[in-house]
Amino acid sequence: MEEKLQSILERAKQGAREVSTRADLESFKARLVGPKGELTEVMKGMASVPREDKPRVGRRLNEVKGELESLFAELLGAIEAKESAARLGPSIDPSLPSPDGGPGSLHPLAQVREEICSILRKVGFSVVEGPEVETEYYCFDALNTPSDHPARDLQDTYYLPESARFSNVSKMKRERYLLRTHTSSVQIRHMLKTSPPVRVVSPGRCFRRDTADATHSANFHQVEGLYVDQDVSVKDLKALLDYFIRSLLGQDARTRFRPHFFPYTEPSFEVDFSSSHLEKLGSRWIEIAGCGMVHPAVFESVGYDPEKYSGFAFGMGIERIAMILYGVDDIRYFYQNDLRFLQQFA
Amino acid sequence: MKISTQWLQEYIDLDHSPEAVEEALTLIGFEVEGVEKTGLPEMPGVVVGEVLESQPHPNADRLSVCRVSVYEGEEPRSIVCGAKNYKVGDRVPVALPGAELPGGFKIKASKLRGVRSEGMMCSGRELGISDDAEGLLILRERPEIGTSINELFPGGDVVYDVEVTPNRPDCLSHVGMARELAAYFGLELRYPEFTHSFSPENPGGQPQLIESVTVEAEEDCPLYMAFPVTGVKVGPSPEWLRRILVSVGLRPVNNVVDITNYVLLELGQPLHAFDAAKIGGRKLVIRRAREGEKLVTLDDKERELSKSMMVIADAGKPLVVAGVMGSIDAEVDESTTDIVLESACFRAGSIRNTSRRLNLSTDSSYRFERGVDPRGVKYAAQRALDLILDIAGGRIDSDGIQVGHEPELQQEITLDFEFIRRRGGLEIADQTIEEILESLELKVSRYDTSDMGHKWVVQIPGFRTDLEAPIDLVEEVVRIHGTDKIPEAPVRCIGLDADDDRQVVFSRRAADYLAGQHFNECFNYSLRSWEELHKWFSNAGMDSLRLSNPLSSDQSHLRWSLIPGLLDVLKLNRYRKTGGVRFFERGRTFRELEGAVAEVNTVCFVIFNPEGVRSWKTREPADFYTAKNLILNLAQLAGFDLSAEEVGPVPMTNSAWQEGHSAKLGDLFRGVEARLGLLNLALLKAYDLEGTVVSGILEILPEKFEQALPRPTFQPFSSYPAAERDLALLVHRDEMAGAVRRKLETFGRRAAGDSFDLENVALFDLYEGKGIPEGQKSLAFSLIFRAADRTLTEEEVNQVFQKVQDDIAKETSYRIRK
């Protein structure tokens, strides 16, 4: 009996080599463990095994049965692996390029705008938006810009015809529509809606009637910040710009305030920075922003009490900063959208 | 404005280095755009020497060896020289060992071809005196041996080109600038001294040279003064005057004209000198020009004038465009003997208007445009008369004629100095503030207030019309005290309850999403051409998008859509073979709605499917449904569910889209609209794009973002299994799948009633062709049912499913495909 079991096992192992399909496996199994299978037949003979041999033969029988089971499982695994391989086809060449699109990218101006906004968010500013088509009131009058100021001239500012009507750009009186020359107009609209304290930053597209060249563009982008509260001083303005410039240009960047003139701030300054990081530019002072204390006349035009509140405003050109940060030497690259340019900042 | 250091020395003792002056000017608010050094730099080792002897060089044909005396009583030096233009006995500049020539060339004693040379004899070029490099500079005046070359050629000057901001017309003058520097450096300011007293020959009498001055254009000319001078001798100006004018970029003309220019640059008051003989009828009339009246200005150009311009005319013709430029007809020249000197105050806006319209900006108009000090009008005239009498001679004929008055401008500002400290954020003593203000010629006086405190009254001189309120004085103090003294401080950051505008949040998320979908962001110009607008969007309401003063015809209109810009980008990248096919842009567009233009927040993307694209592995090209997915997802980011919106074709007036392969979702009238699909193949041709372009544009009115989105509330969902049933329907081929789906949803919900949900109806198959009747299509849907509280039984689901089928048979023209 035990020899029989041994020979079944040996023949099974040999026969396994012939098994290559699921059908082969089924008939192979039937031949061994089916109702008329060889092992089944041996099991039927257990009754005639002498009593004292039963435990030993039984144990051997179970062993052989177990070995056959694992042989079947092994064969099934091999068949399944073969089937999977057939389904997947030949192995891939991992060095082939992906036919799918490359990485997308955010425009460098958008990235710089976001970087500026997020530096300011950390010190409590929130970002506001306003219309690109503005009116003379919000762009000039409310910002203390006299009616004969050269900036308002037809030479420098784009106007829309008298007949133009804009459904979602409100006028104060019957003033003309124009394309905003700065985003300070957003601050006026914001102050008219809210009361102090105010801390907002307004990024956006602006327009000046300039002929395009390496440093001028028909439209450009600005970020302007506004801070209004009680008892705000030039010291607070300087502190904020020191923080901002160090965050943007590195901890060793230094700032310098040069007195300047803007109708909407008093005192007004232009801000220069110098930084050892910008090797190409050396340690020279580079102009980066304009700023000042909000002129009392501006507060009056939005109904804030200039006796009670003071504040500061600052503004900078996104293109200019992007040119400094990335070393771009011609503003027109930003508006060409050559993929080789865009992807450098991805 | 060009500022000469030598000129400044007339009013202040400026002994600071050019670098220190440049920095000072910058830090007090006058940006220095250029620094020009003229004349000789200090060259201590360059002196006058005399050639005593000249011998040929023993080892070089072209050189000679000279013995040169440089100091009386000292042994002559041996100097090797290559020049030929001198002779023994000539005096020439000699650079001794240790001297440094312009350009950094250092002189050393050395051997030249074996002969020792103890210095160098110099050419004009080598010293930077002239361009003459031909030979030695022969000093024909035979100055004393040993004299320093700097003594012979004084006149080294440093000229700063400074930007003067429009609020500071007082600094468009040397005295004005000297005042600022005096304040900053703590120097004494001296005003020019007069050598003549003004006692006319005919005091109080009628001037002989002119009969009358009449101001007709009173509002534009508040003050006009005319001073007749007889018997002047017109000729070239003296050397010092010519040199100083040249140093700041002016061309000397003759003494009278040069003096008016000198005083203009000294005091900032423009002056004009008339040849009295050329004033017809001995009358001066300040009037508006007649429409079309002509005059030839001093630059030899004929100017046609209009009624908005002001002229100074005689009895018949205009002689001067007031405040801008004179005509050749009244020019002072060598034949002039009697003059009339004009000093006046014209209204800034009037001069600006004239200057702009004539496209003619002069030193005079530039100053009038910014405003001149009316109280300086007479002073400047007297200064000029003083110089005329000195330089050109002549006699003052009478008191002159004055029309109009100096305006009453007694301006003062009352404030508490504490205000300056608080606004300026400065730690500064009262006394320092007072000193700073006084140094700017602002008179300060203090008085005690009833509450035991003090206030200060600051008198504002006529030349500082920019100072109106206490805050203006804060700037003066910060400026002169020095912005570098603003103390360091931490950022003030008190918590505020404010979020970013939702538009900003949406825009950022949309960009991140599209970049994640392989799109590259673009920035295109907002101004587009009429041709483009017209070609793409015949319904664009072009007239309302037109600028009234465009700079060029290709940038004359506001953009209606972002698509043309993005096609330019595809075209450029195609042409340059960069491989870029996916681009997007976000920005403002402008759309006409019911006769008014709305500014719209827009996101737009394009995907180019080039024809005959080669790839080792071909993907399904992007199509309408690619765009649909992107658009629905973008709208979702803005908080809008466009999937529930009615889909319709894009209106025919918008020719951007390919009919039958594009659609419109929503409507901008309600605040949100999307258009998507294939762009019109016919229009792509102009962009050399062979293939198809899939695009989507999502437009949202900014006001739609004003309301904050409510925070979502959790909706519980069932954890019991779903039951699924499939249903295929034969419908007319024009029937939209969305409509069929909605109908199934209605029927399903109705049939299930309250007992359980029809959770979803999803289309999974669309088939047309063999086995389907002509003109029909088959749509197969799967319906998912689920109950909140139990596992559904086969029976109840079947019952509802049967009811749905019965309703379809009864209420629709659809046929169920078995």
mmCIF file of C-alpha atoms in Angstrom, chain A residues 93 96-111 113-114 121-134 148-150 153-169 179 193 197-199 203 205 207-212 216-219 221 227 229-236 238-240 242-243 246 256-261 265-270 272 285 287 293-296 306-311 319 331-332 334-340 342-343 346, chain B residues 23 26-31 163 165-167 347-349 352 356 370 421-427 466-469 471-476 478-479 483-484 486-496 498-501 503-504 507-508 511-512 514-527 543-552 555 558-559 565 568-569 572-573 576 578-591 593-601 615-619 701-703 706:
data_model
loop_
_atom_site.group_PDB
_atom_site.id
_atom_site.type_symbol
_atom_site.label_atom_id
_atom_site.label_comp_id
_atom_site.label_asym_id
_atom_site.label_seq_id
_atom_site.Cartn_x
_atom_site.Cartn_y
_atom_site.Cartn_z
ATOM 1 C CA ASP A 93 10.579 49.005 -22.659
ATOM 2 C CA LEU A 96 10.326 54.676 -24.028
ATOM 3 C CA PRO A 97 8.913 58.166 -23.443
ATOM 4 C CA SER A 98 5.384 58.687 -22.174
ATOM 5 C CA PRO A 99 3.107 59.833 -24.977
ATOM 6 C CA ASP A 100 1.060 61.900 -22.513
ATOM 7 C CA GLY A 101 1.405 65.626 -21.983
ATOM 8 C CA GLY A 102 4.355 67.082 -20.108
ATOM 9 C CA PRO A 103 4.004 69.026 -16.901
ATOM 10 C CA GLY A 104 1.696 71.995 -16.946
ATOM 11 C CA SER A 105 2.933 75.348 -15.715
ATOM 12 C CA LEU A 106 1.793 78.541 -14.076
ATOM 13 C CA HIS A 107 2.928 81.714 -15.790
ATOM 14 C CA PRO A 108 5.938 83.359 -14.104
ATOM 15 C CA LEU A 109 3.945 86.563 -13.571
ATOM 16 C CA ALA A 110 1.212 84.538 -11.872
ATOM 17 C CA GLN A 111 3.796 82.857 -9.675
ATOM 18 C CA ARG A 113 1.957 87.643 -7.977
ATOM 19 C CA GLU A 114 1.109 84.688 -5.765
ATOM 20 C CA ARG A 121 -1.067 87.104 3.833
ATOM 21 C CA LYS A 122 1.320 85.973 6.542
ATOM 22 C CA VAL A 123 1.080 89.414 8.123
ATOM 23 C CA GLY A 124 -2.670 89.578 7.887
ATOM 24 C CA PHE A 125 -3.426 91.012 4.456
ATOM 25 C CA SER A 126 -6.238 89.570 2.367
ATOM 26 C CA VAL A 127 -6.445 89.748 -1.398
ATOM 27 C CA VAL A 128 -9.135 91.838 -3.103
ATOM 28 C CA GLU A 129 -10.045 92.317 -6.753
ATOM 29 C CA GLY A 130 -11.613 95.104 -8.743
ATOM 30 C CA PRO A 131 -12.502 96.008 -12.310
ATOM 31 C CA GLU A 132 -9.912 96.736 -14.999
ATOM 32 C CA VAL A 133 -12.266 99.232 -16.598
ATOM 33 C CA GLU A 134 -12.479 102.028 -14.086
ATOM 34 C CA ASP A 148 -5.262 118.706 -14.867
ATOM 35 C CA HIS A 149 -2.685 116.172 -13.652
ATOM 36 C CA PRO A 150 -0.577 114.909 -16.570
ATOM 37 C CA ASP A 153 -3.958 113.094 -20.075
ATOM 38 C CA LEU A 154 -5.186 111.382 -23.226
ATOM 39 C CA GLN A 155 -1.527 110.837 -24.043
ATOM 40 C CA ASP A 156 -0.994 108.601 -21.041
ATOM 41 C CA THR A 157 -4.290 106.989 -20.132
ATOM 42 C CA TYR A 158 -6.697 104.976 -22.258
ATOM 43 C CA TYR A 159 -10.253 106.267 -22.167
ATOM 44 C CA LEU A 160 -13.500 104.752 -23.394
ATOM 45 C CA PRO A 161 -15.934 106.783 -25.449
ATOM 46 C CA GLU A 162 -18.556 108.908 -23.700
ATOM 47 C CA SER A 163 -21.192 106.507 -24.989
ATOM 48 C CA ALA A 164 -19.660 103.447 -23.313
ATOM 49 C CA ARG A 165 -21.790 101.805 -20.646
ATOM 50 C CA PHE A 166 -20.583 99.147 -18.226
ATOM 51 C CA SER A 167 -23.178 97.192 -16.317
ATOM 52 C CA ASN A 168 -20.936 96.079 -13.483
ATOM 53 C CA VAL A 169 -18.515 98.986 -13.107
ATOM 54 C CA LEU A 179 -8.586 101.580 -18.226
ATOM 55 C CA LYS A 193 -17.429 99.159 1.346
ATOM 56 C CA PRO A 197 -9.015 98.657 10.264
ATOM 57 C CA VAL A 198 -8.163 97.658 6.699
ATOM 58 C CA ARG A 199 -5.362 95.467 5.452
ATOM 59 C CA PRO A 203 -3.044 92.592 -7.544
ATOM 60 C CA ARG A 205 -3.706 94.253 -14.641
ATOM 61 C CA PHE A 207 -2.826 99.966 -18.561
ATOM 62 C CA ARG A 208 -0.730 102.914 -19.625
ATOM 63 C CA ARG A 209 -0.626 104.379 -23.051
ATOM 64 C CA ASP A 210 3.025 103.511 -23.666
ATOM 65 C CA THR A 211 4.722 102.240 -26.786
ATOM 66 C CA ALA A 212 5.895 98.695 -26.136
ATOM 67 C CA HIS A 216 7.253 98.899 -21.390
ATOM 68 C CA SER A 217 4.183 96.902 -22.179
ATOM 69 C CA ALA A 218 0.684 97.887 -23.299
ATOM 70 C CA ASN A 219 -0.610 96.280 -20.168
ATOM 71 C CA HIS A 221 0.556 94.087 -13.575
ATOM 72 C CA TYR A 227 -3.029 99.407 5.695
ATOM 73 C CA ASP A 229 -5.730 101.797 11.410
ATOM 74 C CA GLN A 230 -5.336 104.228 14.266
ATOM 75 C CA ASP A 231 -1.920 105.721 14.784
ATOM 76 C CA VAL A 232 -0.061 104.193 11.858
ATOM 77 C CA SER A 233 3.299 105.845 11.146
ATOM 78 C CA VAL A 234 6.091 105.911 8.597
ATOM 79 C CA LYS A 235 7.880 103.543 10.956
ATOM 80 C CA ASP A 236 5.173 100.920 10.425
ATOM 81 C CA LYS A 238 9.155 100.922 6.747
ATOM 82 C CA ALA A 239 8.817 97.858 8.995
ATOM 83 C CA LEU A 240 6.384 96.223 6.597
ATOM 84 C CA ASP A 242 11.635 95.705 5.296
ATOM 85 C CA TYR A 243 9.824 92.469 6.105
ATOM 86 C CA ARG A 246 13.599 90.383 3.071
ATOM 87 C CA ARG A 256 16.278 102.417 1.289
ATOM 88 C CA PHE A 257 13.490 104.994 1.256
ATOM 89 C CA ARG A 258 13.870 107.879 -1.183
ATOM 90 C CA PRO A 259 11.388 110.729 -0.781
ATOM 91 C CA HIS A 260 9.229 111.022 -3.875
ATOM 92 C CA PHE A 261 5.906 112.430 -4.969
ATOM 93 C CA THR A 265 0.333 109.660 -0.400
ATOM 94 C CA GLU A 266 2.140 112.142 1.838
ATOM 95 C CA PRO A 267 4.937 111.638 2.626
ATOM 96 C CA SER A 268 5.743 109.511 -0.411
ATOM 97 C CA PHE A 269 8.777 107.384 -1.040
ATOM 98 C CA GLU A 270 10.358 105.225 -3.644
ATOM 99 C CA ASP A 272 15.207 100.695 -3.357
ATOM 100 C CA TRP A 285 20.388 100.093 -5.228
ATOM 101 C CA GLU A 287 14.155 100.529 -7.341
ATOM 102 C CA MET A 293 1.289 107.457 4.045
ATOM 103 C CA VAL A 294 -2.254 107.678 2.695
ATOM 104 C CA HIS A 295 -3.057 111.328 1.967
ATOM 105 C CA PRO A 296 -5.790 112.730 4.241
ATOM 106 C CA PRO A 306 -8.325 111.505 8.729
ATOM 107 C CA GLU A 307 -8.065 112.839 12.278
ATOM 108 C CA LYS A 308 -8.775 109.396 13.628
ATOM 109 C CA TYR A 309 -7.166 107.108 11.105
ATOM 110 C CA SER A 310 -3.879 106.990 9.337
ATOM 111 C CA GLY A 311 -2.411 104.398 7.071
ATOM 112 C CA GLU A 319 6.828 92.396 -14.307
ATOM 113 C CA ILE A 331 9.363 92.410 -20.717
ATOM 114 C CA ARG A 332 7.967 91.115 -23.998
ATOM 115 C CA PHE A 334 6.153 87.499 -20.656
ATOM 116 C CA TYR A 335 3.555 88.093 -23.346
ATOM 117 C CA GLN A 336 4.967 85.850 -26.070
ATOM 118 C CA ASN A 337 4.164 82.602 -24.290
ATOM 119 C CA ASP A 338 6.857 80.509 -25.926
ATOM 120 C CA LEU A 339 6.654 77.115 -24.217
ATOM 121 C CA ARG A 340 10.428 77.113 -23.720
ATOM 122 C CA LEU A 342 6.945 79.179 -19.726
ATOM 123 C CA GLN A 343 8.404 75.818 -18.770
ATOM 124 C CA ALA A 346 7.194 75.335 -14.041
ATOM 125 C CA GLU B 23 23.672 110.567 -2.439
ATOM 126 C CA THR B 26 18.881 111.080 -3.916
ATOM 127 C CA LEU B 27 18.009 110.859 -0.242
ATOM 128 C CA ILE B 28 16.165 114.167 -0.131
ATOM 129 C CA GLY B 29 14.012 113.203 -3.074
ATOM 130 C CA PHE B 30 15.854 114.181 -6.233
ATOM 131 C CA GLU B 31 16.795 111.111 -8.150
ATOM 132 C CA GLU B 163 14.709 114.346 -11.643
ATOM 133 C CA THR B 165 9.092 115.660 -9.048
ATOM 134 C CA PRO B 166 6.154 117.748 -10.301
ATOM 135 C CA ASN B 167 5.312 119.012 -6.813
ATOM 136 C CA ARG B 347 -1.659 129.805 -15.262
ATOM 137 C CA ALA B 348 -0.075 126.352 -15.256
ATOM 138 C CA GLY B 349 -2.926 124.549 -16.992
ATOM 139 C CA ARG B 352 0.489 122.912 -20.308
ATOM 140 C CA ARG B 356 0.965 119.753 -25.440
ATOM 141 C CA ARG B 370 4.467 123.222 -12.777
ATOM 142 C CA ARG B 421 6.778 112.481 15.625
ATOM 143 C CA ARG B 422 3.699 110.252 15.558
ATOM 144 C CA ARG B 423 3.112 110.199 11.827
ATOM 145 C CA GLY B 424 6.765 110.115 10.983
ATOM 146 C CA GLY B 425 7.445 107.416 13.545
ATOM 147 C CA LEU B 426 10.548 109.409 14.443
ATOM 148 C CA GLU B 427 12.247 110.097 17.722
ATOM 149 C CA ASP B 466 3.145 122.113 -2.224
ATOM 150 C CA LEU B 467 3.003 122.609 1.549
ATOM 151 C CA GLU B 468 -0.614 122.910 2.638
ATOM 152 C CA ALA B 469 -1.230 120.756 5.684
ATOM 153 C CA ILE B 471 1.192 116.076 6.931
ATOM 154 C CA ASP B 472 3.229 117.922 4.299
ATOM 155 C CA LEU B 473 5.581 119.083 7.016
ATOM 156 C CA VAL B 474 6.009 115.496 8.183
ATOM 157 C CA GLU B 475 7.510 114.783 4.803
ATOM 158 C CA GLU B 476 9.865 117.757 5.042
ATOM 159 C CA VAL B 478 11.528 112.962 7.408
ATOM 160 C CA ARG B 479 13.301 114.022 4.231
ATOM 161 C CA THR B 483 14.931 108.352 5.916
ATOM 162 C CA ASP B 484 17.781 106.226 7.265
ATOM 163 C CA ILE B 486 13.359 105.873 10.559
ATOM 164 C CA PRO B 487 13.666 103.346 13.381
ATOM 165 C CA GLU B 488 13.534 99.597 12.809
ATOM 166 C CA ALA B 489 10.339 98.027 14.099
ATOM 167 C CA PRO B 490 8.417 94.768 14.036
ATOM 168 C CA VAL B 491 5.554 94.462 11.549
ATOM 169 C CA ARG B 492 2.249 95.528 13.045
ATOM 170 C CA CYS B 493 -0.041 92.565 12.589
ATOM 171 C CA ILE B 494 -3.304 92.536 14.475
ATOM 172 C CA GLY B 495 -5.664 89.738 13.438
ATOM 173 C CA LEU B 496 -8.378 90.803 11.016
ATOM 174 C CA ALA B 498 -11.113 88.901 6.308
ATOM 175 C CA ASP B 499 -10.608 86.290 3.625
ATOM 176 C CA ASP B 500 -9.293 86.564 0.122
ATOM 177 C CA ASP B 501 -11.891 87.568 -2.438
ATOM 178 C CA GLN B 503 -12.560 85.336 -7.266
ATOM 179 C CA VAL B 504 -8.937 85.155 -6.210
ATOM 180 C CA SER B 507 -8.666 81.788 -10.031
ATOM 181 C CA ARG B 508 -5.848 80.153 -8.120
ATOM 182 C CA ALA B 511 -4.964 77.557 -12.562
ATOM 183 C CA ASP B 512 -3.636 74.786 -10.332
ATOM 184 C CA LEU B 514 -5.385 73.192 -15.392
ATOM 185 C CA ALA B 515 -1.634 73.098 -14.762
ATOM 186 C CA GLY B 516 -2.250 69.642 -13.296
ATOM 187 C CA GLN B 517 -3.950 68.708 -16.563
ATOM 188 C CA HIS B 518 -0.786 69.501 -18.559
ATOM 189 C CA PHE B 519 -1.839 73.030 -19.508
ATOM 190 C CA ASN B 520 0.631 75.926 -19.637
ATOM 191 C CA GLU B 521 -0.563 79.283 -18.470
ATOM 192 C CA CYS B 522 -0.308 82.284 -20.817
ATOM 193 C CA PHE B 523 -0.594 86.044 -20.416
ATOM 194 C CA ASN B 524 -1.904 87.822 -23.511
ATOM 195 C CA TYR B 525 -2.629 91.493 -24.078
ATOM 196 C CA SER B 526 -6.094 92.776 -23.243
ATOM 197 C CA LEU B 527 -6.195 95.143 -26.189
ATOM 198 C CA ASP B 543 -18.423 99.764 -30.709
ATOM 199 C CA SER B 544 -18.800 99.548 -26.985
ATOM 200 C CA LEU B 545 -15.409 97.843 -26.689
ATOM 201 C CA ARG B 546 -13.597 100.553 -28.630
ATOM 202 C CA LEU B 547 -11.074 102.798 -26.882
ATOM 203 C CA SER B 548 -11.461 106.473 -27.602
ATOM 204 C CA ASN B 549 -7.689 107.033 -27.845
ATOM 205 C CA PRO B 550 -5.970 103.828 -28.963
ATOM 206 C CA LEU B 551 -2.238 104.013 -29.597
ATOM 207 C CA SER B 552 -2.377 101.728 -32.619
ATOM 208 C CA GLN B 555 -4.662 97.497 -29.933
ATOM 209 C CA LEU B 558 -10.988 95.522 -25.293
ATOM 210 C CA ARG B 559 -10.839 91.769 -25.601
ATOM 211 C CA GLY B 565 -4.900 85.290 -27.904
ATOM 212 C CA ASP B 568 -1.736 83.254 -31.367
ATOM 213 C CA VAL B 569 0.131 81.262 -28.737
ATOM 214 C CA LEU B 572 3.786 80.818 -32.311
ATOM 215 C CA ASN B 573 4.619 77.525 -30.628
ATOM 216 C CA ARG B 576 8.813 77.558 -33.366
ATOM 217 C CA THR B 578 8.256 73.909 -29.223
ATOM 218 C CA GLY B 579 5.755 71.057 -29.074
ATOM 219 C CA GLY B 580 3.300 73.095 -26.986
ATOM 220 C CA VAL B 581 -0.303 72.041 -27.571
ATOM 221 C CA ARG B 582 -2.122 72.784 -24.303
ATOM 222 C CA PHE B 583 -2.439 76.359 -23.053
ATOM 223 C CA PHE B 584 -4.755 78.311 -20.826
ATOM 224 C CA GLU B 585 -5.314 81.852 -19.701
ATOM 225 C CA ARG B 586 -7.347 83.474 -16.960
ATOM 226 C CA GLY B 587 -8.263 87.123 -17.004
ATOM 227 C CA ARG B 588 -10.863 89.758 -17.573
ATOM 228 C CA THR B 589 -12.907 89.863 -20.770
ATOM 229 C CA PHE B 590 -15.617 92.272 -21.813
ATOM 230 C CA ARG B 591 -19.013 91.226 -23.139
ATOM 231 C CA LEU B 593 -25.197 92.236 -22.549
ATOM 232 C CA GLU B 594 -28.363 94.174 -23.349
ATOM 233 C CA GLY B 595 -26.609 97.309 -24.491
ATOM 234 C CA ALA B 596 -24.108 97.532 -21.662
ATOM 235 C CA VAL B 597 -20.721 95.899 -21.364
ATOM 236 C CA ALA B 598 -20.031 93.583 -18.477
ATOM 237 C CA GLU B 599 -16.528 92.939 -17.209
ATOM 238 C CA VAL B 600 -16.249 89.176 -16.910
ATOM 239 C CA ASN B 601 -13.956 86.858 -14.984
ATOM 240 C CA SER B 615 4.037 59.236 -31.850
ATOM 241 C CA TRP B 616 5.271 55.755 -31.090
ATOM 242 C CA LYS B 617 2.035 55.266 -29.188
ATOM 243 C CA THR B 618 -1.129 57.033 -30.287
ATOM 244 C CA ARG B 619 -3.641 58.276 -27.745
ATOM 245 C CA LEU B 701 -19.606 87.725 -13.598
ATOM 246 C CA PRO B 702 -17.445 89.003 -10.715
ATOM 247 C CA GLU B 703 -20.526 89.862 -8.677
ATOM 248 C CA GLU B 706 -19.693 88.287 -3.683
#
